[in-house]
Coordinates of C-alpha atoms in Angstrom, one line a residue:
Chain A
A78 CA 11.7 2.0 -12.9
Q79 CA 10.1 3.8 -9.9
K80 CA 11.7 4.0 -6.5
V81 CA 10.6 5.5 -3.2
T82 CA 13.1 6.0 -0.3
Q83 CA 12.2 6.7 3.2
A84 CA 15.5 7.0 4.9
Q85 CA 14.1 7.2 8.5
T86 CA 13.3 3.7 9.8
E87 CA 12.0 4.8 13.2
I88 CA 11.3 8.1 14.9
S89 CA 10.4 8.5 18.5
V90 CA 9.0 11.8 19.9
V91 CA 7.3 13.0 23.0
E92 CA 3.7 14.1 22.7
K93 CA 3.2 17.6 21.3
E94 CA 6.5 17.6 19.5
D95 CA 6.5 18.0 15.7
V96 CA 7.8 15.2 13.6
T97 CA 8.8 15.3 9.9
L98 CA 8.9 12.2 7.7
D99 CA 11.2 12.3 4.7
C100 CA 10.3 10.8 1.3
V101 CA 12.4 10.9 -1.8
Y102 CA 11.2 9.4 -5.1
E103 CA 12.7 8.5 -8.4
T104 CA 10.9 8.3 -11.7
R105 CA 11.5 9.2 -15.3
D106 CA 7.9 9.9 -16.0
T107 CA 6.6 13.5 -16.0
T108 CA 3.1 12.6 -14.9
Y109 CA 2.9 10.8 -11.6
Y110 CA 1.1 10.8 -8.2
L111 CA 2.5 10.8 -4.7
F112 CA 0.8 9.4 -1.7
W113 CA 1.1 9.1 2.1
Y114 CA -0.6 6.2 3.9
K115 CA -0.8 5.4 7.6
Q116 CA -0.7 1.9 8.9
P117 CA -1.8 1.5 12.5
P118 CA -1.3 -1.7 14.4
S119 CA -4.5 -3.1 13.0
G120 CA -2.8 -3.4 9.7
E121 CA -5.2 -1.5 7.4
L122 CA -3.6 1.1 5.2
V123 CA -5.3 4.4 5.7
F124 CA -5.1 7.0 2.9
L125 CA -3.8 10.4 4.0
I126 CA -3.1 12.4 0.8
R127 CA -2.6 12.3 -2.9
R128 CA -0.7 14.9 -5.0
N129 CA -0.1 14.9 -8.8
S130 CA 3.2 15.9 -10.3
F131 CA 1.8 19.2 -11.7
D132 CA 0.6 20.5 -8.3
E133 CA 3.5 21.6 -6.1
Q134 CA 1.4 23.5 -3.7
N135 CA 2.0 22.6 -0.1
E136 CA -1.0 21.3 1.8
I137 CA -2.2 21.5 5.3
S138 CA -4.9 19.4 6.8
G139 CA -5.4 19.9 10.5
R140 CA -2.2 18.8 12.2
Y141 CA -0.8 17.3 9.0
S142 CA 1.1 19.2 6.3
W143 CA 2.9 18.1 3.2
N144 CA 5.8 19.7 1.4
F145 CA 6.2 18.7 -2.3
Q146 CA 9.4 19.8 -4.0
K147 CA 10.0 18.5 -7.6
S148 CA 13.5 20.1 -7.7
T149 CA 14.6 17.7 -5.0
S150 CA 12.1 14.9 -5.8
S151 CA 10.9 15.0 -2.2
F152 CA 7.4 14.8 -0.7
N153 CA 7.8 15.3 3.1
F154 CA 5.2 14.9 5.7
T155 CA 5.0 16.8 9.0
I156 CA 2.8 16.0 12.0
T157 CA 2.4 19.1 14.2
A158 CA 1.8 18.7 17.9
S159 CA 2.0 14.9 17.8
Q160 CA -0.4 12.8 19.8
V161 CA -0.2 9.2 21.0
V162 CA -2.8 8.2 18.4
D163 CA -0.3 9.2 15.7
S164 CA 1.8 6.2 16.5
A165 CA 1.9 4.1 13.4
V166 CA 3.9 3.2 10.4
Y167 CA 3.7 5.8 7.6
F168 CA 4.3 4.9 4.0
C169 CA 5.1 7.2 1.1
A170 CA 4.1 5.8 -2.3
L171 CA 4.5 6.7 -6.0
G172 CA 2.0 5.9 -8.8
V173 CA 3.0 6.1 -12.4
V174 CA 1.1 3.8 -14.7
D175 CA -2.0 1.6 -14.5
Y176 CA -2.7 2.8 -11.0
K177 CA 0.0 0.6 -9.5
L178 CA 1.8 1.9 -6.4
S179 CA 5.4 1.7 -5.4
F180 CA 5.8 2.0 -1.7
G181 CA 8.8 3.1 0.4
A182 CA 9.9 0.9 3.3
G183 CA 8.0 3.0 5.8
T184 CA 8.8 5.0 8.9
T185 CA 7.6 3.8 12.3
V186 CA 6.5 6.8 14.4
T187 CA 6.2 6.3 18.2
V188 CA 4.7 9.1 20.2
R189 CA 5.3 8.8 23.9
A190 CA 2.9 10.4 26.4
Chain B
D176 CA -20.8 -0.7 1.8
T177 CA -18.4 -1.8 4.5
G178 CA -15.2 -1.4 2.4
V179 CA -12.7 -4.1 1.3
S180 CA -13.0 -7.3 3.2
Q181 CA -10.4 -10.0 3.4
D182 CA -10.7 -13.5 4.8
P183 CA -9.1 -15.0 6.8
R184 CA -7.3 -12.3 8.9
H185 CA -4.7 -14.8 9.9
K186 CA -3.6 -18.1 8.5
I187 CA -0.9 -20.5 9.9
T188 CA 0.0 -23.3 7.6
K189 CA 2.7 -26.0 7.4
R190 CA 5.3 -25.7 4.7
G191 CA 4.1 -27.5 1.6
Q192 CA 0.4 -27.0 2.1
N193 CA -1.8 -24.9 -0.2
V194 CA -3.6 -21.9 1.1
T195 CA -6.3 -19.7 -0.4
F196 CA -7.3 -16.1 0.5
R197 CA -10.4 -14.2 -0.4
C198 CA -11.0 -10.5 -1.1
D199 CA -14.3 -8.8 -1.5
P200 CA -13.8 -5.4 -3.0
I201 CA -16.1 -2.3 -2.9
S202 CA -18.9 -3.3 -5.2
E203 CA -18.7 -0.4 -7.6
H204 CA -14.9 -0.7 -8.0
N205 CA -13.7 -2.2 -11.3
R206 CA -10.1 -2.6 -10.3
L207 CA -8.8 -5.1 -7.7
Y208 CA -5.2 -5.4 -6.6
W209 CA -3.1 -7.8 -4.6
Y210 CA 0.0 -6.6 -2.7
R211 CA 2.4 -8.4 -0.4
Q212 CA 4.0 -6.9 2.6
T213 CA 6.9 -8.5 4.4
L214 CA 8.0 -7.5 7.9
G215 CA 9.6 -4.1 7.9
Q216 CA 8.9 -3.4 4.3
G217 CA 6.3 -1.5 2.3
P218 CA 3.7 -3.3 0.3
E219 CA 4.8 -4.7 -3.1
F220 CA 2.6 -5.1 -6.1
L221 CA 1.6 -8.6 -7.1
T222 CA -1.2 -8.4 -9.6
Y223 CA -4.3 -6.6 -10.6
F224 CA -7.6 -7.1 -12.3
Q225 CA -9.8 -4.9 -14.4
N226 CA -13.2 -6.5 -13.8
E227 CA -12.5 -10.3 -14.4
A228 CA -9.4 -9.8 -16.5
Q229 CA -6.0 -10.2 -14.9
L230 CA -4.0 -7.5 -16.7
E231 CA -0.6 -7.7 -15.1
K232 CA 1.4 -10.0 -12.8
S233 CA 4.6 -9.0 -11.0
R234 CA 7.6 -11.2 -11.3
L235 CA 7.2 -11.7 -7.6
L236 CA 4.2 -13.9 -8.4
S237 CA 5.9 -17.2 -9.0
D238 CA 4.1 -20.1 -10.7
R239 CA 3.0 -21.3 -7.2
F240 CA 0.8 -18.3 -7.0
S241 CA -2.5 -17.9 -8.8
A242 CA -5.2 -15.3 -8.6
E243 CA -8.7 -15.2 -10.0
R244 CA -11.6 -12.8 -10.1
P245 CA -14.5 -14.7 -11.5
K246 CA -17.4 -12.5 -12.7
G247 CA -15.4 -9.4 -11.7
S248 CA -16.6 -9.5 -8.1
F249 CA -14.6 -11.2 -5.3
S250 CA -11.0 -12.4 -5.9
T251 CA -9.0 -15.3 -4.6
L252 CA -5.3 -15.7 -4.2
E253 CA -4.0 -19.2 -3.9
I254 CA -0.5 -20.2 -3.0
Q255 CA 0.5 -23.8 -3.7
R256 CA 3.3 -25.7 -1.9
T257 CA 3.9 -22.9 0.6
E258 CA 7.4 -22.0 1.6
Q259 CA 8.6 -20.1 4.7
G260 CA 9.5 -17.2 2.4
D261 CA 5.8 -16.8 1.7
S262 CA 5.1 -15.6 5.2
A263 CA 3.8 -12.1 4.8
M264 CA 0.8 -9.9 5.0
Y265 CA -1.3 -10.2 1.8
L266 CA -3.2 -7.0 1.1
C267 CA -6.1 -6.5 -1.2
A268 CA -7.2 -3.1 -2.5
S269 CA -9.9 -1.9 -4.9
S270 CA -10.4 1.3 -6.9
P271 CA -12.5 2.8 -9.6
T272 CA -11.0 3.4 -13.0
G273 CA -10.6 6.7 -14.9
D274 CA -9.4 9.7 -13.1
S275 CA -10.1 8.2 -9.7
G276 CA -8.0 5.2 -10.5
Y277 CA -5.7 5.9 -7.6
G278 CA -8.6 6.1 -5.2
Y279 CA -7.5 2.9 -3.4
T280 CA -9.3 1.4 -0.5
F281 CA -7.2 -1.3 1.2
G282 CA -8.5 -4.2 3.2
S283 CA -7.0 -5.2 6.6
G284 CA -5.0 -7.9 5.0
T285 CA -4.4 -11.6 5.6
R286 CA -1.4 -12.5 7.6
L287 CA 0.2 -15.7 6.5
T288 CA 2.6 -17.6 8.7
V289 CA 4.3 -20.7 7.2
V290 CA 5.8 -23.0 9.8

């Protein structure tokens, strides 16, 4: 069975602070995909990134960066210089077979001006 | 293409009533998924279709739930004899198959409140 754990329920920061969201996953499969999604108050899940299990390179996209470490089964997400528009719920997800996703419980990020 | 559309956005119903939700996927996507998201939780897989064939149903999908995707286009999710525990956001997503199978596009969801 697959499992995704996001231990942080809520994080509150002041604008321009960096914020790191933790994600730990469990699977016995050697081939899998990891994802991060953003869910703003409107409710729609917005895709941020997908990584496969064979690519451990860290990735940076603007103010967003991701750290994938298979040794610790973690796929952490950092927002640098946070902005109020970053306020949302962020979900980490794991995909193994048939394109189904297993989501974590989410981390609510609040960025205060 | 305007993405994945779900209708209605909100639905309030009395316990015991039947409700039906509709999802219109991206037209070239063969796969369509239904997920349920309760308050404070991540989305949970309910079922998915490859074209018109329903290939898998989660055990979360009790016999009061039925989903269809006639002609492999739009899909409907019906809940019969609704219960308060059915209150949740119902999310639809579509994706292509093959290597891009994880290229999900989610709709904005239908929020169901059972009173």
